[in-house]
mmCIF file of N, CA and C in Angstrom:
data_model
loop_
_atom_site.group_PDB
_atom_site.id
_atom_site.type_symbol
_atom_site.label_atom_id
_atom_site.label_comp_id
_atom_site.label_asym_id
_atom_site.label_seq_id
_atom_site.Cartn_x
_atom_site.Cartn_y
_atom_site.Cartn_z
ATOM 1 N N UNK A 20 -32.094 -7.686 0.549
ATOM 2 C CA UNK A 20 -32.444 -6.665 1.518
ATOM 3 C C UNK A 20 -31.835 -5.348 1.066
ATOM 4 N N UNK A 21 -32.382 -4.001 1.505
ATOM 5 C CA UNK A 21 -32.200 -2.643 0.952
ATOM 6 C C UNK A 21 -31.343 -2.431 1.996
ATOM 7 N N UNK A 22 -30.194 -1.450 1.379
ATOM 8 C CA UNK A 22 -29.048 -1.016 2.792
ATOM 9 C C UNK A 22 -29.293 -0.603 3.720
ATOM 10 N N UNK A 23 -30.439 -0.102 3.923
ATOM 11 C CA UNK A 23 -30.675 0.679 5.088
ATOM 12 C C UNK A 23 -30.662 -0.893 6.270
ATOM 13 N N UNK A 24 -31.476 -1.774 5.899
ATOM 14 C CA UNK A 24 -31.908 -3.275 6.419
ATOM 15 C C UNK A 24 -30.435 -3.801 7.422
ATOM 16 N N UNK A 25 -29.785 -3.864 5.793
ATOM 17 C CA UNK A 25 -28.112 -4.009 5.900
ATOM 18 C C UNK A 25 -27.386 -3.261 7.127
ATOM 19 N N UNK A 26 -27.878 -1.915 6.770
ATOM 20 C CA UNK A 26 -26.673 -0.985 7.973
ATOM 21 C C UNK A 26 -27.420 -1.532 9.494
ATOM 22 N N UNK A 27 -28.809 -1.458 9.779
ATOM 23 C CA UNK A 27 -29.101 -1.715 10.564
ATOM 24 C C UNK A 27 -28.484 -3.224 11.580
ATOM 25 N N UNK A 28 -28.780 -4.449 10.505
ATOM 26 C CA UNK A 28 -28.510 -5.429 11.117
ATOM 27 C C UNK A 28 -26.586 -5.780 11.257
ATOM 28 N N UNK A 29 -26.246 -4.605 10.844
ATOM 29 C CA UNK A 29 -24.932 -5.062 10.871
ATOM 30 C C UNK A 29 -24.091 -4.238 11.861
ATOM 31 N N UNK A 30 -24.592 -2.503 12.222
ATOM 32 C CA UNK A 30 -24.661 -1.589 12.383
ATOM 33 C C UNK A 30 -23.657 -0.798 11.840
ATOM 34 N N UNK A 31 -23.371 -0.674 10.468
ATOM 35 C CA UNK A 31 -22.378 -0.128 9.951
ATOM 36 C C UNK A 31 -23.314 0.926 9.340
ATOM 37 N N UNK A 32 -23.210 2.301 8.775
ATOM 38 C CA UNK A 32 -23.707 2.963 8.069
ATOM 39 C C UNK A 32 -23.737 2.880 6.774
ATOM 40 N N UNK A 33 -24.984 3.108 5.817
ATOM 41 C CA UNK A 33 -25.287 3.381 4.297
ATOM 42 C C UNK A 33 -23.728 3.522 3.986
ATOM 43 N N UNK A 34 -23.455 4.739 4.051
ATOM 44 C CA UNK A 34 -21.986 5.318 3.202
ATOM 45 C C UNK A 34 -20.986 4.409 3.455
ATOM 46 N N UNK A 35 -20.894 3.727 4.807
ATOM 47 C CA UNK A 35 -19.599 3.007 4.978
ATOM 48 C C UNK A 35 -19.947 1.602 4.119
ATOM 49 N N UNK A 36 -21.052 1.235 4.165
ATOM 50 C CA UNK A 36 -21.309 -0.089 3.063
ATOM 51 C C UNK A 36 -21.003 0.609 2.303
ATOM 52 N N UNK A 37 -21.578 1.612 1.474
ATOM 53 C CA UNK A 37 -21.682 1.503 -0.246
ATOM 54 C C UNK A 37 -19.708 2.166 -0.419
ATOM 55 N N UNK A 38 -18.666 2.187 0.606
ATOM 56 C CA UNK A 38 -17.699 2.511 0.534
ATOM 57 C C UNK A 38 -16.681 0.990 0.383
ATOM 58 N N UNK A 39 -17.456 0.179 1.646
ATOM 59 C CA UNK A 39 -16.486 -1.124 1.280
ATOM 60 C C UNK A 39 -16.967 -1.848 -0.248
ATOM 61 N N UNK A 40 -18.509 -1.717 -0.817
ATOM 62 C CA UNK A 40 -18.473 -2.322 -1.915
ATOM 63 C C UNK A 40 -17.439 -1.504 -3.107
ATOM 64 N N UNK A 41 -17.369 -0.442 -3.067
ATOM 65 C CA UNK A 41 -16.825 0.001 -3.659
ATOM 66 C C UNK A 41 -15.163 -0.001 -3.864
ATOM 67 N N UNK A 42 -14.611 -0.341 -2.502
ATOM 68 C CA UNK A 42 -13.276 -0.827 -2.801
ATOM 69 C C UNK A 42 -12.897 -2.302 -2.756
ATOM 70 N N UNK A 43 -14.209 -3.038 -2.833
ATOM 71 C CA UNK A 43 -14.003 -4.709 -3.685
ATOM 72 C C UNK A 43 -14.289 -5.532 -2.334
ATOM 73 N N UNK A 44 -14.742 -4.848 -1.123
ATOM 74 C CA UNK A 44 -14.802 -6.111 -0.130
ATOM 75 C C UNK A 44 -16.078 -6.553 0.236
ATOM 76 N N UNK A 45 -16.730 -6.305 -1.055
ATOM 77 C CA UNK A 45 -18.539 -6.933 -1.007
ATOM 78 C C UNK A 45 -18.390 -7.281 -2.908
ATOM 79 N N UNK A 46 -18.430 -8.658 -3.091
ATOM 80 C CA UNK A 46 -18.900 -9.218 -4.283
ATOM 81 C C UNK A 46 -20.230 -9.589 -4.619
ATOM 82 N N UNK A 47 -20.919 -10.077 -5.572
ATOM 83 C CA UNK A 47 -21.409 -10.280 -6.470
ATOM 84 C C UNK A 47 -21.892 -11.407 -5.939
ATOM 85 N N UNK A 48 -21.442 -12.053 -4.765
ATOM 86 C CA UNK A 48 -22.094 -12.824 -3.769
ATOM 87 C C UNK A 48 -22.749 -12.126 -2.529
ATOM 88 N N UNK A 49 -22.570 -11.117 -2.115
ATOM 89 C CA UNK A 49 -22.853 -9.997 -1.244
ATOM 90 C C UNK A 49 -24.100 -9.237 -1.951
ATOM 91 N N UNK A 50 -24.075 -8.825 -3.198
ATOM 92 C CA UNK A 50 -24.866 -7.520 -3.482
ATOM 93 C C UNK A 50 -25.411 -7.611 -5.100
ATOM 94 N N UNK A 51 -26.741 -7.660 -5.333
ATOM 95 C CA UNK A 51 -27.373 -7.658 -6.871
ATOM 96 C C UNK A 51 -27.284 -6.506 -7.129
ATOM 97 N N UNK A 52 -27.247 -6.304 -8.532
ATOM 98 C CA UNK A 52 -28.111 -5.042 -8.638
ATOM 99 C C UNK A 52 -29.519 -5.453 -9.876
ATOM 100 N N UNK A 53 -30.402 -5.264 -9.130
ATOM 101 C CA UNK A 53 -31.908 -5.392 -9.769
ATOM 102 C C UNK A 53 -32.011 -4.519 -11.009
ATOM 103 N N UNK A 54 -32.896 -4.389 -12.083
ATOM 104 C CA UNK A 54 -33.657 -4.585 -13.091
ATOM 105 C C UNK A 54 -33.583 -2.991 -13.112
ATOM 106 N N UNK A 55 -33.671 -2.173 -11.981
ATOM 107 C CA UNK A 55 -34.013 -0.665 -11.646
ATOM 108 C C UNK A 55 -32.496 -0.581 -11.058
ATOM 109 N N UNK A 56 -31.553 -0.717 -10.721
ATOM 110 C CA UNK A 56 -30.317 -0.599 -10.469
ATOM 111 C C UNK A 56 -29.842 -0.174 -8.807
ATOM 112 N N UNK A 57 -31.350 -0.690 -8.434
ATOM 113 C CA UNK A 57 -30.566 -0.495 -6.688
ATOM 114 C C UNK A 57 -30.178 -2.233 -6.552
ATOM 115 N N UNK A 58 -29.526 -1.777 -5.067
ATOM 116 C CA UNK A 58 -28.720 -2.973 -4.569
ATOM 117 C C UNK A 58 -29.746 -3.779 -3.980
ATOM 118 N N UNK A 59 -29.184 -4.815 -4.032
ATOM 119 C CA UNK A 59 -29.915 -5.623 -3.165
ATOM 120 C C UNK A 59 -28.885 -7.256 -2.195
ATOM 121 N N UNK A 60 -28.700 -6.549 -0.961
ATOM 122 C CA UNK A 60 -27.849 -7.655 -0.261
ATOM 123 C C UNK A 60 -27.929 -8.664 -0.208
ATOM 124 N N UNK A 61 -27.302 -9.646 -0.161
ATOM 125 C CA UNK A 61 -27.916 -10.924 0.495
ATOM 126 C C UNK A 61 -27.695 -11.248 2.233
ATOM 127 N N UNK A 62 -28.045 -12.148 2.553
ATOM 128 C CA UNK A 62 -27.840 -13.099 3.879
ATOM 129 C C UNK A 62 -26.333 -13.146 4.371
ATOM 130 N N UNK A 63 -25.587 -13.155 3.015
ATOM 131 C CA UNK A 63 -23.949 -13.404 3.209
ATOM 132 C C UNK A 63 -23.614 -12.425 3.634
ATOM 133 N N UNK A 64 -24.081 -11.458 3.358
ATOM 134 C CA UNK A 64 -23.263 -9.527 3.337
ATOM 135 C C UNK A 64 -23.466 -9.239 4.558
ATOM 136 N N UNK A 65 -24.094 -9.756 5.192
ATOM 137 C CA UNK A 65 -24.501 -9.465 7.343
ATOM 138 C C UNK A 65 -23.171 -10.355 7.419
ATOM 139 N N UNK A 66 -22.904 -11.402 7.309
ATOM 140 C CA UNK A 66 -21.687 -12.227 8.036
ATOM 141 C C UNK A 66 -20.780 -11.561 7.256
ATOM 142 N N UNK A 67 -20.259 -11.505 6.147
ATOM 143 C CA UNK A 67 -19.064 -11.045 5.713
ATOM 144 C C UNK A 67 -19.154 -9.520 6.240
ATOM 145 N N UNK A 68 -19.899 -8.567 6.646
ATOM 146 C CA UNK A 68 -19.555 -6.950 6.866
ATOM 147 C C UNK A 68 -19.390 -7.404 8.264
ATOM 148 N N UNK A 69 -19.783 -8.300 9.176
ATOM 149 C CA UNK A 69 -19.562 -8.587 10.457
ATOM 150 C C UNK A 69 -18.181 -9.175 10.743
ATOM 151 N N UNK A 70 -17.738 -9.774 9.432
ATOM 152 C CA UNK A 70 -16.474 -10.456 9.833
ATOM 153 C C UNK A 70 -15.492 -9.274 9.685
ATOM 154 N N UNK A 71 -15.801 -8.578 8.336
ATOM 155 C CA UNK A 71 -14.781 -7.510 8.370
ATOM 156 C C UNK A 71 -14.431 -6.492 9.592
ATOM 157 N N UNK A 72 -15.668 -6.127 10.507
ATOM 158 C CA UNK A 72 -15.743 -5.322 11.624
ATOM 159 C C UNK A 72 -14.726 -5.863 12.688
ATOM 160 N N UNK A 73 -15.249 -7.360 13.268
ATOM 161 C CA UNK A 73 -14.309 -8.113 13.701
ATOM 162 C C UNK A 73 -13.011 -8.268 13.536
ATOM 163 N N UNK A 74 -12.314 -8.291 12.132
ATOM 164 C CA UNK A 74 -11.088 -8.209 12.055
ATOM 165 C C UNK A 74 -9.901 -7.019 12.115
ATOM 166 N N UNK A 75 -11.622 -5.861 11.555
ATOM 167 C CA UNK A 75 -10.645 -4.495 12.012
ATOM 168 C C UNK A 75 -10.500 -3.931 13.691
ATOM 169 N N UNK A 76 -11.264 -4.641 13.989
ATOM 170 C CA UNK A 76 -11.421 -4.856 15.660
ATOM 171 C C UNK A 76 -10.234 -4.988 16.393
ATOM 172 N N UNK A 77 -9.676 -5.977 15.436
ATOM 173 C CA UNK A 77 -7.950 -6.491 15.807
ATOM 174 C C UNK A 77 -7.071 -5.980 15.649
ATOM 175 N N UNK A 78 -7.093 -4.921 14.672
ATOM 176 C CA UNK A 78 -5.772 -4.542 13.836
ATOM 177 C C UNK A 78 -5.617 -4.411 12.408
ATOM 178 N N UNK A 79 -6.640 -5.236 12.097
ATOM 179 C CA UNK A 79 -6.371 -4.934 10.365
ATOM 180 C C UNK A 79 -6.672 -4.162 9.489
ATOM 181 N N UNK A 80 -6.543 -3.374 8.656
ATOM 182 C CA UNK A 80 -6.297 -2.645 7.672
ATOM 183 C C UNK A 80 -7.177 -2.687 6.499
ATOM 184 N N UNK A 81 -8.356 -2.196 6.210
ATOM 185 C CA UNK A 81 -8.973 -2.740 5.022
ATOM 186 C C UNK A 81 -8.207 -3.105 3.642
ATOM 187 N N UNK A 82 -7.352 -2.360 3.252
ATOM 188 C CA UNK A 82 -6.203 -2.951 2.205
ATOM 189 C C UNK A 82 -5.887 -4.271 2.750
ATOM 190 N N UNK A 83 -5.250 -4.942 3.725
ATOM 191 C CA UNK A 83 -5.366 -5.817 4.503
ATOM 192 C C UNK A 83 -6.314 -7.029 4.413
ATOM 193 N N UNK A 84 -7.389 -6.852 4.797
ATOM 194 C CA UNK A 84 -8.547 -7.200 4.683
ATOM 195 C C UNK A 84 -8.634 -7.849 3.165
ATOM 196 N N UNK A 85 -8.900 -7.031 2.450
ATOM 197 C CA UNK A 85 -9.256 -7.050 0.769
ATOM 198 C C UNK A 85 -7.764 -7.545 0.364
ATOM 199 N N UNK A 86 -6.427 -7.611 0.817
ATOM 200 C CA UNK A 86 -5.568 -8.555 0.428
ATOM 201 C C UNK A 86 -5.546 -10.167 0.411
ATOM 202 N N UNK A 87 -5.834 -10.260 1.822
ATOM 203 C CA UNK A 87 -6.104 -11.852 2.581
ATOM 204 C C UNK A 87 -7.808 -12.458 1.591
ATOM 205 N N UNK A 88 -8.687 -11.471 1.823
ATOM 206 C CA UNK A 88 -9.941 -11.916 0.621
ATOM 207 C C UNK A 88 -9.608 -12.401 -0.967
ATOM 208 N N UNK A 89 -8.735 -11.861 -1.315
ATOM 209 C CA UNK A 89 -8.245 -11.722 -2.761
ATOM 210 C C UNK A 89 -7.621 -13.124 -3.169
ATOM 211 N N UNK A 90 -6.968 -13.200 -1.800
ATOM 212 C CA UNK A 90 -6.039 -14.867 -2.185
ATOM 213 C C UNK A 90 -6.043 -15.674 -2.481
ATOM 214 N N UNK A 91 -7.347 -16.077 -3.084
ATOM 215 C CA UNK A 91 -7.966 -17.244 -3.100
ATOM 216 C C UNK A 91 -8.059 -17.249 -4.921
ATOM 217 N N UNK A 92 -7.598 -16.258 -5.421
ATOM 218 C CA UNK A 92 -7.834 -16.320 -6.902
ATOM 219 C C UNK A 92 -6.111 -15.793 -7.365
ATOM 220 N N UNK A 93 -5.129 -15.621 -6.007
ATOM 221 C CA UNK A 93 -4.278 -15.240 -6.819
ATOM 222 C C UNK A 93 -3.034 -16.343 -6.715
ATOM 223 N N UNK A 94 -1.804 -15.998 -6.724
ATOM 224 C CA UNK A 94 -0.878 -16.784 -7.368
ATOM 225 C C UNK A 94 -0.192 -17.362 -5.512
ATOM 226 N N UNK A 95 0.658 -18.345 -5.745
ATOM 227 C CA UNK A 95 1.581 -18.514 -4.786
ATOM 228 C C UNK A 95 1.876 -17.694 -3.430
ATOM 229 N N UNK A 96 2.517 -16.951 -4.502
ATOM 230 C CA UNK A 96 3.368 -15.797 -3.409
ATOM 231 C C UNK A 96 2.753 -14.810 -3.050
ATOM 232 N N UNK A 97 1.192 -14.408 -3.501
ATOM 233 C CA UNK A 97 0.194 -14.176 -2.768
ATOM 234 C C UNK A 97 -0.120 -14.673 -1.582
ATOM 235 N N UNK A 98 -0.648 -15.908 -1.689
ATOM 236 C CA UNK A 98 -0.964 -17.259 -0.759
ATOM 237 C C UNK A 98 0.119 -17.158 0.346
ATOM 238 N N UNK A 99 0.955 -16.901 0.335
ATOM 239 C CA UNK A 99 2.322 -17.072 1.036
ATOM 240 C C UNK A 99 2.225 -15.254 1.878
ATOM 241 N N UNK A 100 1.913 -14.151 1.133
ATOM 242 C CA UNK A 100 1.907 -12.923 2.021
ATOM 243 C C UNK A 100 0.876 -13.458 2.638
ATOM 244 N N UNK A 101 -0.483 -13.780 2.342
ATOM 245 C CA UNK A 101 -1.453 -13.458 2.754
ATOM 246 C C UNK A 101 -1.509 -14.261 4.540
ATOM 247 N N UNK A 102 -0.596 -15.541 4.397
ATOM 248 C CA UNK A 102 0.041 -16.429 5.695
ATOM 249 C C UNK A 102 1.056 -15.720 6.607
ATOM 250 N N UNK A 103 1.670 -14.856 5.835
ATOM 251 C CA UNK A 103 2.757 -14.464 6.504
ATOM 252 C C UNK A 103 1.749 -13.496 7.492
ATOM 253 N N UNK A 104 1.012 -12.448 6.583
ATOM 254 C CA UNK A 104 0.408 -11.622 7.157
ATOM 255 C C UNK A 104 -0.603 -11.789 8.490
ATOM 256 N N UNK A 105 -1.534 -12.658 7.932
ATOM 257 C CA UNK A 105 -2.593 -13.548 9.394
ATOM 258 C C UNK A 105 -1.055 -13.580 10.426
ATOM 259 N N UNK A 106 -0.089 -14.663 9.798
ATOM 260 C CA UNK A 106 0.989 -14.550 11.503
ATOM 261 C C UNK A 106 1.150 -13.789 12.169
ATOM 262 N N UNK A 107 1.630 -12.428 11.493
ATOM 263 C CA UNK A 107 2.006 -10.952 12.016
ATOM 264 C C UNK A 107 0.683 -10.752 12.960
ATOM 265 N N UNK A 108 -0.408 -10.792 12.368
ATOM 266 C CA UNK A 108 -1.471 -9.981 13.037
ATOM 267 C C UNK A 108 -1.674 -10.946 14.412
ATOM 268 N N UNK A 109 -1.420 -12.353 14.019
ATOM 269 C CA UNK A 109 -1.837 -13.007 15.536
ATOM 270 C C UNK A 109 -0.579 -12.956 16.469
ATOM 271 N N UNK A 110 0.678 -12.430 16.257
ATOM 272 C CA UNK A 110 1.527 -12.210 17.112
ATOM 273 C C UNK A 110 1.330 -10.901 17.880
ATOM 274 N N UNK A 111 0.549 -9.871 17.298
ATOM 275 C CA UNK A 111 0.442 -8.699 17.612
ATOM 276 C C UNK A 111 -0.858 -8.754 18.444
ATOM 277 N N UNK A 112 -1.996 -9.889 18.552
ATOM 278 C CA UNK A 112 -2.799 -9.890 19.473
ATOM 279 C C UNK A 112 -1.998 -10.169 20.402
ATOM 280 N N UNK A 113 -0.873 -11.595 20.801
ATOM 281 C CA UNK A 113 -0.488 -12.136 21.794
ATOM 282 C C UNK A 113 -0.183 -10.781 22.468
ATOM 283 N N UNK A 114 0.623 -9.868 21.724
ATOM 284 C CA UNK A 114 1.596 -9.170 22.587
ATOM 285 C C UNK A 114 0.264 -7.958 23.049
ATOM 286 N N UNK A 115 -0.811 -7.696 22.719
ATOM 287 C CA UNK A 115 -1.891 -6.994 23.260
ATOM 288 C C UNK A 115 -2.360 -7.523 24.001
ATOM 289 N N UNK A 116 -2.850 -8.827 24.149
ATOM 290 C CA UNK A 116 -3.156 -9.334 25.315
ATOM 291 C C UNK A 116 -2.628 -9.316 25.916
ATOM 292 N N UNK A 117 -0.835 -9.819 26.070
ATOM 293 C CA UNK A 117 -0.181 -9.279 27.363
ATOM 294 C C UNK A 117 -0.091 -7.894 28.006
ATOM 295 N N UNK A 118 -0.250 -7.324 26.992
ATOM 296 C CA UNK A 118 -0.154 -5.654 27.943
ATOM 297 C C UNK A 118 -2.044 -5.788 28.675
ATOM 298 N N UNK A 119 -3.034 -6.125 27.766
ATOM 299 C CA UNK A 119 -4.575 -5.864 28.815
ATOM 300 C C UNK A 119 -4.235 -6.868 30.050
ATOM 301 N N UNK A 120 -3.358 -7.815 29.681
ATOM 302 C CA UNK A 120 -3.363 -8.575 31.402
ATOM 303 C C UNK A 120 -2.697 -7.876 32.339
ATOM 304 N N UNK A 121 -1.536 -6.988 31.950
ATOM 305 C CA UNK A 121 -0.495 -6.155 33.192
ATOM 306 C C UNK A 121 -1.584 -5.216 33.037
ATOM 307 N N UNK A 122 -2.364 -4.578 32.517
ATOM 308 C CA UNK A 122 -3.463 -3.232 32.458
ATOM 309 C C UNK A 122 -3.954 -3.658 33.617
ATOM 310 N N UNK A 123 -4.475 -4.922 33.600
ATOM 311 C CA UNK A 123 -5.677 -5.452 34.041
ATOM 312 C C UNK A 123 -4.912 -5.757 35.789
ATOM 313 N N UNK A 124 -4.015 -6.606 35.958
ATOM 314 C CA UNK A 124 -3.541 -6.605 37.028
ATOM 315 C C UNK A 124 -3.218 -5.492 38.230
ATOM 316 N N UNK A 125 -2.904 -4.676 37.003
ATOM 317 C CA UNK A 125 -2.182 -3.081 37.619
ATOM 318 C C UNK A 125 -3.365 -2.493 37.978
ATOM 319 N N UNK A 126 -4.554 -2.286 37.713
ATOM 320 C CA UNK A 126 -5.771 -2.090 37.929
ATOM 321 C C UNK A 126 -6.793 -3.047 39.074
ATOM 322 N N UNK A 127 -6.081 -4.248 39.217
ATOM 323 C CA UNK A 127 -6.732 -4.988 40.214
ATOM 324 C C UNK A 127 -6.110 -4.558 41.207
ATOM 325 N N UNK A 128 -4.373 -4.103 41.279
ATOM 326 C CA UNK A 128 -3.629 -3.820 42.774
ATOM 327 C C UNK A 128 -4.235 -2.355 43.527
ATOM 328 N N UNK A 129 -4.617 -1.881 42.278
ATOM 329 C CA UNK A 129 -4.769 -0.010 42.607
ATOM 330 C C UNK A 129 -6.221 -0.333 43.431
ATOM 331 N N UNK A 130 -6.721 -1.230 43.206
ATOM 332 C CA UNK A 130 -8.597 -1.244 43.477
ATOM 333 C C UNK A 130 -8.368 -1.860 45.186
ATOM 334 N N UNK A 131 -7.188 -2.819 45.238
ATOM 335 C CA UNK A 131 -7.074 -3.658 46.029
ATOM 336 C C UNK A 131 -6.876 -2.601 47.144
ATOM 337 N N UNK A 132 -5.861 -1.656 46.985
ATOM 338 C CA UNK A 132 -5.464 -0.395 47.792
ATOM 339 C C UNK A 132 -6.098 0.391 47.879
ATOM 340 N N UNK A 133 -7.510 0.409 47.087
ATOM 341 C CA UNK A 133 -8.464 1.811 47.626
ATOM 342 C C UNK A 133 -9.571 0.951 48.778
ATOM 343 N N UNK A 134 -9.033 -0.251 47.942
ATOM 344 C CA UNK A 134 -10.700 -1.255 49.093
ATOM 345 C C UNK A 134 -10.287 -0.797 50.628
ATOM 346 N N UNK A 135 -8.478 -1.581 50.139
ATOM 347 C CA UNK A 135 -8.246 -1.492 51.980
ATOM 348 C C UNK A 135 -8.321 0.207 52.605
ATOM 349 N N UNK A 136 -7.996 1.445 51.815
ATOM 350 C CA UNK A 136 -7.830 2.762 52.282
ATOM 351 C C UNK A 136 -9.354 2.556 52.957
ATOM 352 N N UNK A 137 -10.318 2.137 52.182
ATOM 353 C CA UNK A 137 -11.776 2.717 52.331
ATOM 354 C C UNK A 137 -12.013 1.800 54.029
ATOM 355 N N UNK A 138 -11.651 0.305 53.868
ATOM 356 C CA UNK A 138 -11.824 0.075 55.254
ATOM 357 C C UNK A 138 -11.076 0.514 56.321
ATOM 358 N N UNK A 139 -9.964 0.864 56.333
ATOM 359 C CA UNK A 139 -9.288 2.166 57.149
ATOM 360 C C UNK A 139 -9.922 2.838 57.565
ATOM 361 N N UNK A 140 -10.463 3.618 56.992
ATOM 362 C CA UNK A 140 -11.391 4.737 57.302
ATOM 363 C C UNK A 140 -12.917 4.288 57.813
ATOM 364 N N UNK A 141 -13.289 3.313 57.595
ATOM 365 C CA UNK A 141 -14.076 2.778 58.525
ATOM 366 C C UNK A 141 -14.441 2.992 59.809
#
């Protein structure tokens, strides 16, 4: 598929694809280049640009990102940041989710106190 196809079904823009292939987080499993030298995506490059969105969703860092991707061809103590790192990031959801639940609570009491003002005034 031609990027435009790509940006659409993924909704990332032309430039921001041809930016992540360019700093290594679309392979050679992601993207041909044809006979005439345009790209051509595959099927994979919708789930992998979707996963990447998702993870920066969370917190992560495209260096980040393209670290934890990388691991799989590199040594040990790679393997070992790349674990340490996923931990960090899922401790840092827990502690975000706890603050959207006090958000969220603190926002249910304030609503609770305009309901009752409004039947007051009734």
């Amino acid at each position: 598929m031609r990027i435009h196809v790509l940006a659409q079904k993924t909704g990332l823009t032309p430039p921001t694809i041809r930016y992540y292939e360019k700093e290594g987080l679309l392979n050679m499993r992601h993207v041909v280049r044809g006979d005439n030298n345009y790209r051509d995506y595959t099927e994979a490059a919708v789930e992998h640009l979707q996963l990447i969105k998702r993870v920066q969703a969370v917190g992560f860092t495209l260096k980040e990102i393209k670290a934890v991707m990388e691991e799989k061809e590199g040594s040990k103590l790679e393997i070992s940041r790349s674990i340490e790192l996923l931990r960090e990031k899922m401790l840092e959801m827990d502690f975000r989710k706890i603050e959207l639940e006090q958000a969220q609570a603190l926002l249910a009491r304030m609503l609770a106190n305009k309901l009752a003002l409004l039947k007051e005034k009734q």
